[in-house]
Short mmCIF file of C-alpha atoms and ligand atoms in Angstrom, two decimals:
data_model
loop_
_atom_site.label_atom_id
_atom_site.label_comp_id
_atom_site.label_asym_id
_atom_site.label_seq_id
_atom_site.Cartn_x
_atom_site.Cartn_y
_atom_site.Cartn_z
CA MET B 16 -34.37 55.14 25.08
CA ILE B 17 -34.98 52.48 22.48
CA GLY B 18 -37.10 49.65 23.86
CA LEU B 19 -36.93 46.13 22.48
CA PHE B 20 -39.61 43.59 23.28
CA ASP B 21 -39.44 39.85 22.81
CA SER B 22 -41.26 36.79 24.07
CA GLY B 23 -38.10 35.83 25.93
CA PHE B 24 -34.54 35.34 24.87
CA GLY B 25 -34.19 35.47 21.09
CA GLY B 26 -34.70 39.23 20.86
CA LEU B 27 -31.35 39.57 22.60
CA HIS B 28 -29.79 38.42 19.34
CA VAL B 29 -31.50 41.31 17.57
CA LEU B 30 -30.43 43.71 20.34
CA ARG B 31 -26.84 42.52 20.01
CA GLY B 32 -26.67 43.61 16.36
CA VAL B 33 -28.46 46.89 17.00
CA VAL B 34 -26.24 47.90 19.95
CA LYS B 35 -23.15 47.10 17.90
CA ARG B 36 -24.34 49.31 15.02
CA LEU B 37 -25.82 52.10 17.24
CA PRO B 38 -23.77 52.04 20.45
CA ARG B 39 -24.50 55.63 21.57
CA TYR B 40 -28.10 55.09 22.57
CA GLY B 41 -29.73 53.88 25.76
CA TYR B 42 -31.70 50.63 25.49
CA LEU B 43 -34.37 48.83 27.49
CA TYR B 44 -34.98 45.17 26.76
CA LEU B 45 -37.96 43.21 28.03
CA GLY B 46 -38.18 39.45 27.55
CA ASP B 47 -41.48 37.92 28.62
CA SER B 48 -39.63 34.76 29.57
CA ALA B 49 -42.29 33.59 32.06
CA ARG B 50 -44.77 33.22 29.19
CA ALA B 51 -42.41 32.18 26.37
CA PRO B 52 -42.63 30.64 23.88
CA TYR B 53 -45.24 32.68 22.04
CA GLY B 54 -45.06 30.52 18.89
CA PRO B 55 -47.68 27.96 19.96
CA ARG B 56 -49.97 30.54 21.65
CA HIS B 57 -53.32 31.80 20.40
CA SER B 58 -53.09 35.09 18.50
CA ASP B 59 -55.34 36.97 21.00
CA GLU B 60 -52.99 35.99 23.77
CA VAL B 61 -49.91 37.05 21.80
CA TYR B 62 -51.56 40.41 21.14
CA ALA B 63 -52.49 40.93 24.82
CA PHE B 64 -49.05 39.96 26.12
CA THR B 65 -47.23 42.03 23.51
CA LYS B 66 -49.36 45.09 24.27
CA GLN B 67 -48.54 44.72 27.97
CA GLY B 68 -44.84 44.48 27.14
CA VAL B 69 -44.92 47.53 24.90
CA GLU B 70 -46.78 49.59 27.53
CA PHE B 71 -44.24 48.47 30.13
CA LEU B 72 -41.37 49.79 28.00
CA PHE B 73 -43.08 53.12 27.27
CA ALA B 74 -43.86 53.53 30.98
CA ARG B 75 -40.15 53.12 31.74
CA GLY B 76 -39.06 55.82 29.37
CA ALA B 77 -38.78 54.27 25.90
CA GLU B 78 -39.47 56.76 23.08
CA LEU B 79 -39.51 54.04 20.46
CA VAL B 80 -40.32 50.33 20.86
CA VAL B 81 -39.18 47.62 18.48
CA LEU B 82 -40.90 44.25 18.50
CA ALA B 83 -37.82 42.08 18.15
CA CYS B 84 -39.99 38.95 18.16
CA ASN B 85 -41.30 37.66 14.83
CA THR B 86 -44.34 36.00 16.39
CA ALA B 87 -45.29 39.20 18.26
CA SER B 88 -44.66 41.30 15.12
CA SER B 89 -46.74 38.96 12.98
CA GLU B 90 -49.66 38.72 15.36
CA ALA B 91 -49.70 42.12 17.03
CA LEU B 92 -47.66 44.87 15.30
CA ARG B 93 -50.38 46.14 12.99
CA ALA B 94 -53.08 46.14 15.68
CA ILE B 95 -50.82 47.90 18.20
CA GLN B 96 -49.80 50.58 15.67
CA GLN B 97 -53.47 51.13 14.75
CA CYS B 98 -54.44 51.34 18.41
CA TYR B 99 -51.92 54.15 19.11
CA GLN B 100 -52.83 55.89 15.87
CA LYS B 101 -56.51 55.85 16.77
CA ALA B 102 -55.77 57.25 20.22
CA ASN B 103 -53.62 59.93 18.56
CA ASP B 104 -50.85 58.74 20.79
CA ASN B 105 -47.33 59.62 19.75
CA LYS B 106 -46.04 56.13 20.57
CA LYS B 107 -43.79 54.69 17.87
CA VAL B 108 -43.73 50.93 17.49
CA LEU B 109 -41.72 49.07 14.86
CA GLY B 110 -41.27 45.34 14.31
CA VAL B 111 -38.87 42.92 12.66
CA LEU B 112 -41.56 41.84 10.21
CA ILE B 113 -41.50 44.86 7.88
CA PRO B 114 -37.70 45.21 7.37
CA PHE B 115 -37.48 41.45 6.77
CA ALA B 116 -40.29 41.56 4.23
CA GLU B 117 -38.76 44.56 2.42
CA ALA B 118 -35.31 42.94 2.34
CA ALA B 119 -36.73 39.69 0.96
CA ALA B 120 -38.69 41.50 -1.74
CA ALA B 121 -35.61 43.54 -2.70
CA ARG B 122 -33.29 40.54 -2.85
CA THR B 123 -35.25 37.88 -4.69
CA ARG B 124 -34.55 37.64 -8.40
CA THR B 125 -36.76 34.67 -9.20
CA LYS B 126 -39.65 36.11 -7.11
CA ARG B 127 -39.82 32.96 -5.03
CA VAL B 128 -39.28 33.49 -1.32
CA GLY B 129 -39.30 30.98 1.53
CA VAL B 130 -40.11 31.91 5.13
CA MET B 131 -39.23 29.82 8.19
CA GLY B 132 -41.07 30.74 11.38
CA THR B 133 -43.02 29.60 14.42
CA GLU B 134 -46.52 28.13 14.13
CA GLY B 135 -48.02 31.50 15.10
CA THR B 136 -45.99 33.45 12.56
CA VAL B 137 -46.89 31.08 9.74
CA ARG B 138 -50.57 30.86 10.72
CA SER B 139 -50.85 34.67 10.79
CA GLY B 140 -49.78 34.89 7.13
CA ALA B 141 -48.11 38.21 8.01
CA PHE B 142 -44.93 37.60 5.97
CA LEU B 143 -47.01 36.58 2.98
CA ARG B 144 -49.07 39.76 3.34
CA GLU B 145 -46.11 42.11 3.80
CA ILE B 146 -43.86 40.64 1.11
CA THR B 147 -46.61 40.66 -1.50
CA LYS B 148 -47.53 44.20 -0.44
CA VAL B 149 -44.08 45.25 -1.70
CA ASP B 150 -44.34 43.15 -4.87
CA ALA B 151 -47.55 41.28 -5.68
CA THR B 152 -45.76 39.05 -8.20
CA ILE B 153 -43.66 37.35 -5.50
CA LYS B 154 -44.63 33.83 -4.49
CA VAL B 155 -44.15 33.21 -0.77
CA PHE B 156 -43.79 29.72 0.67
CA GLN B 157 -43.96 29.33 4.44
CA GLN B 158 -42.68 26.59 6.69
CA SER B 159 -43.37 26.36 10.39
CA CYS B 160 -40.47 24.92 12.34
CA PRO B 161 -41.85 24.18 15.82
CA LEU B 162 -38.89 22.14 17.05
CA LEU B 163 -36.15 24.70 16.39
CA VAL B 164 -36.94 27.04 19.32
CA PRO B 165 -36.79 24.22 21.94
CA LEU B 166 -33.68 22.86 20.23
CA VAL B 167 -31.80 26.16 20.57
CA GLU B 168 -33.08 26.74 24.11
CA SER B 169 -31.80 23.34 25.18
CA GLY B 170 -28.32 24.19 23.87
CA GLN B 171 -28.40 21.70 20.98
CA GLN B 172 -27.65 24.20 18.21
CA ASP B 173 -24.46 22.39 17.16
CA SER B 174 -25.91 18.88 17.28
CA GLU B 175 -26.68 16.38 14.52
CA LYS B 176 -30.32 16.79 15.50
CA ALA B 177 -30.06 20.45 14.49
CA ASP B 178 -28.77 19.44 11.04
CA ALA B 179 -31.51 16.88 10.60
CA LEU B 180 -34.27 19.29 11.61
CA ILE B 181 -32.98 22.09 9.39
CA ARG B 182 -32.82 19.65 6.45
CA GLU B 183 -36.36 18.49 7.14
CA TYR B 184 -37.76 22.03 7.43
CA THR B 185 -35.91 23.54 4.47
CA ARG B 186 -36.52 20.66 2.04
CA PRO B 187 -40.13 21.64 1.15
CA LEU B 188 -39.00 25.24 0.58
CA LEU B 189 -36.06 24.24 -1.61
CA GLU B 190 -38.40 22.01 -3.62
CA LYS B 191 -40.33 25.18 -4.47
CA ASN B 192 -37.18 26.61 -6.07
CA ILE B 193 -36.91 29.60 -3.77
CA ASP B 194 -33.88 31.87 -4.19
CA THR B 195 -34.38 33.80 -0.91
CA LEU B 196 -34.99 32.45 2.57
CA VAL B 197 -36.24 34.56 5.49
CA LEU B 198 -35.16 33.41 8.94
CA GLY B 199 -38.44 34.60 10.46
CA CYS B 200 -37.75 33.76 14.09
CA THR B 201 -35.30 35.27 16.55
CA HIS B 202 -33.79 31.88 17.43
CA TYR B 203 -32.76 31.05 13.88
CA GLY B 204 -30.05 33.71 14.04
CA ILE B 205 -28.15 31.31 16.28
CA LEU B 206 -28.46 28.68 13.53
CA GLU B 207 -27.69 31.03 10.66
CA GLU B 208 -24.33 29.55 9.62
CA LYS B 209 -25.71 26.03 9.79
CA ILE B 210 -28.79 26.95 7.76
CA LYS B 211 -26.64 28.71 5.13
CA LYS B 212 -24.45 25.65 4.79
CA ILE B 213 -27.43 23.36 4.38
CA VAL B 214 -29.36 25.45 1.85
CA GLY B 215 -26.25 26.30 -0.17
CA LYS B 216 -24.71 29.53 -1.37
CA ASP B 217 -27.21 30.15 -4.16
CA ILE B 218 -29.93 31.03 -1.64
CA HIS B 219 -29.97 34.55 -0.15
CA VAL B 220 -30.57 34.20 3.56
CA ILE B 221 -32.28 37.14 5.27
CA SER B 222 -31.44 37.30 8.96
CA ASP B 223 -31.89 39.82 11.75
CA ARG B 224 -28.15 40.45 11.76
CA ASP B 225 -28.08 41.97 8.29
CA VAL B 226 -31.47 43.64 8.35
CA MET B 227 -32.34 45.10 11.77
CA PRO B 228 -29.34 47.28 12.68
CA GLU B 229 -29.47 49.08 9.30
CA SER B 230 -33.23 49.36 9.39
CA ILE B 231 -33.27 51.07 12.81
CA ALA B 232 -30.36 53.32 11.82
CA ALA B 233 -32.28 54.37 8.68
CA TYR B 234 -35.48 54.96 10.70
CA LEU B 235 -33.64 57.28 13.10
CA LYS B 236 -32.14 59.19 10.20
CA ARG B 237 -35.58 59.66 8.65
CA HIS B 238 -37.10 60.68 12.00
CA PRO B 239 -34.90 63.30 13.67
CA GLU B 240 -37.88 64.24 15.87
CA VAL B 241 -37.57 60.78 17.49
CA GLU B 242 -33.77 60.60 17.35
CA THR B 243 -33.17 63.85 19.18
CA ARG B 244 -35.35 62.69 22.09
CA LEU B 245 -33.37 59.47 22.60
CA GLU B 246 -30.98 59.20 25.50
CA LYS B 247 -27.35 58.81 24.45
CA ASN B 248 -25.85 57.08 27.45
CA SER B 249 -24.71 53.78 25.90
CA MET B 250 -26.55 51.79 28.56
CA VAL B 251 -28.61 48.63 28.25
CA ARG B 252 -31.09 47.64 30.94
CA PHE B 253 -32.55 44.14 30.80
CA TYR B 254 -35.91 43.08 32.22
CA CYS B 255 -37.40 39.60 32.24
CA THR B 256 -40.66 38.23 33.59
CA GLY B 257 -39.41 34.72 34.40
CA ASP B 258 -36.59 33.35 36.46
CA LYS B 259 -33.71 35.84 36.53
CA LYS B 260 -30.88 33.30 36.69
CA HIS B 261 -32.27 31.29 33.80
CA PHE B 262 -32.75 34.46 31.75
CA GLU B 263 -29.18 35.58 32.40
CA LYS B 264 -27.73 32.18 31.50
CA LEU B 265 -29.69 31.55 28.31
CA GLY B 266 -29.82 35.24 27.41
CA GLY B 267 -26.04 35.45 27.45
CA ILE B 268 -25.92 32.99 24.54
CA PHE B 269 -28.18 35.19 22.41
CA PHE B 270 -26.59 38.48 23.45
CA GLY B 271 -23.07 37.15 23.07
CA LYS B 272 -21.93 38.38 26.46
CA ALA B 273 -22.95 38.38 30.10
CA ILE B 274 -26.10 40.22 31.07
CA GLU B 275 -27.62 41.25 34.36
CA ALA B 276 -31.40 41.33 34.43
CA VAL B 277 -34.10 42.83 36.59
CA GLN B 278 -36.98 40.47 37.22
CA MET B 279 -40.52 41.86 36.85
CA THR B 280 -44.03 40.52 36.99
CA LEU B 281 -46.10 41.28 33.96
CA GLY B 282 -49.30 39.39 34.55
CA VAL B 283 -52.87 40.18 33.58
CA LYS B 284 -53.26 41.79 37.00
CA ASP B 285 -50.79 44.49 35.96
CA ILE B 286 -52.95 45.90 33.17
N1 DGL C 267 -39.21 35.15 19.63
C1 DGL C 267 -40.01 34.19 18.91
C2 DGL C 267 -40.04 34.58 17.42
O1 DGL C 267 -39.19 35.30 16.93
C3 DGL C 267 -39.48 32.79 19.06
C4 DGL C 267 -39.72 32.18 20.42
C5 DGL C 267 -41.19 32.05 20.76
O2 DGL C 267 -41.91 31.23 20.15
O3 DGL C 267 -41.61 32.78 21.64
O4 DGL C 267 -40.93 34.16 16.71
#
């Protein structure tokens, strides 16, 4: 199975695109909704929680785990990959960070890229590191947007407040003359059309919808040794660590259809 991990709900938006593109496979989704949001958390905590989540998915039969959360990818992907490599463990972990960074580097013409993300994502500098790893001449400008996650989670994505916040957060990036904008947080996918309208059609917007499904499809093509081991039962099983009803209600908005979750505890006592 393909496992997807997120701090809570937003990764369901990533899963939605991936399932649509690759419907044959079996999926496990874990949202650590009891401890979301990760954005304002300390990086050590994000690493510890993400590692627990990844282990949980492997223990339940995932052959490949994708960190669908930008904050978790930014703060923990590299360390988790190194940890499994060191242990000579055959556990494959991917994250949204790298495909986003590669897409941004490939698309920018002026070599000026803006990144919107949570406080944790911006503080980690991970997008800056990964985009300039592809092309050191690219200038990356980051903007943390702490009020967008609570805005989306409170159902205000179509409000005037949403417009005002997006204007406020994108203005400093537009002033830097970027030509490419990375939506570096799962929740911004819900705001994608609004953001595109506000920044204008001359800016390439990189979102999970156009990057992640193709990126996972390409990975599976390059790695038949992983692909052949994956279950092909077209099933999705959802797990959450917080309130089940809340997860199902809010999660349905991100996934685009009704979901039925299994509630789990994933506390420090479980590791
Ligand atoms: N999933 C997180 C991300 O993509 C957003 C929500 C949170 O802060 O936990 O960065």
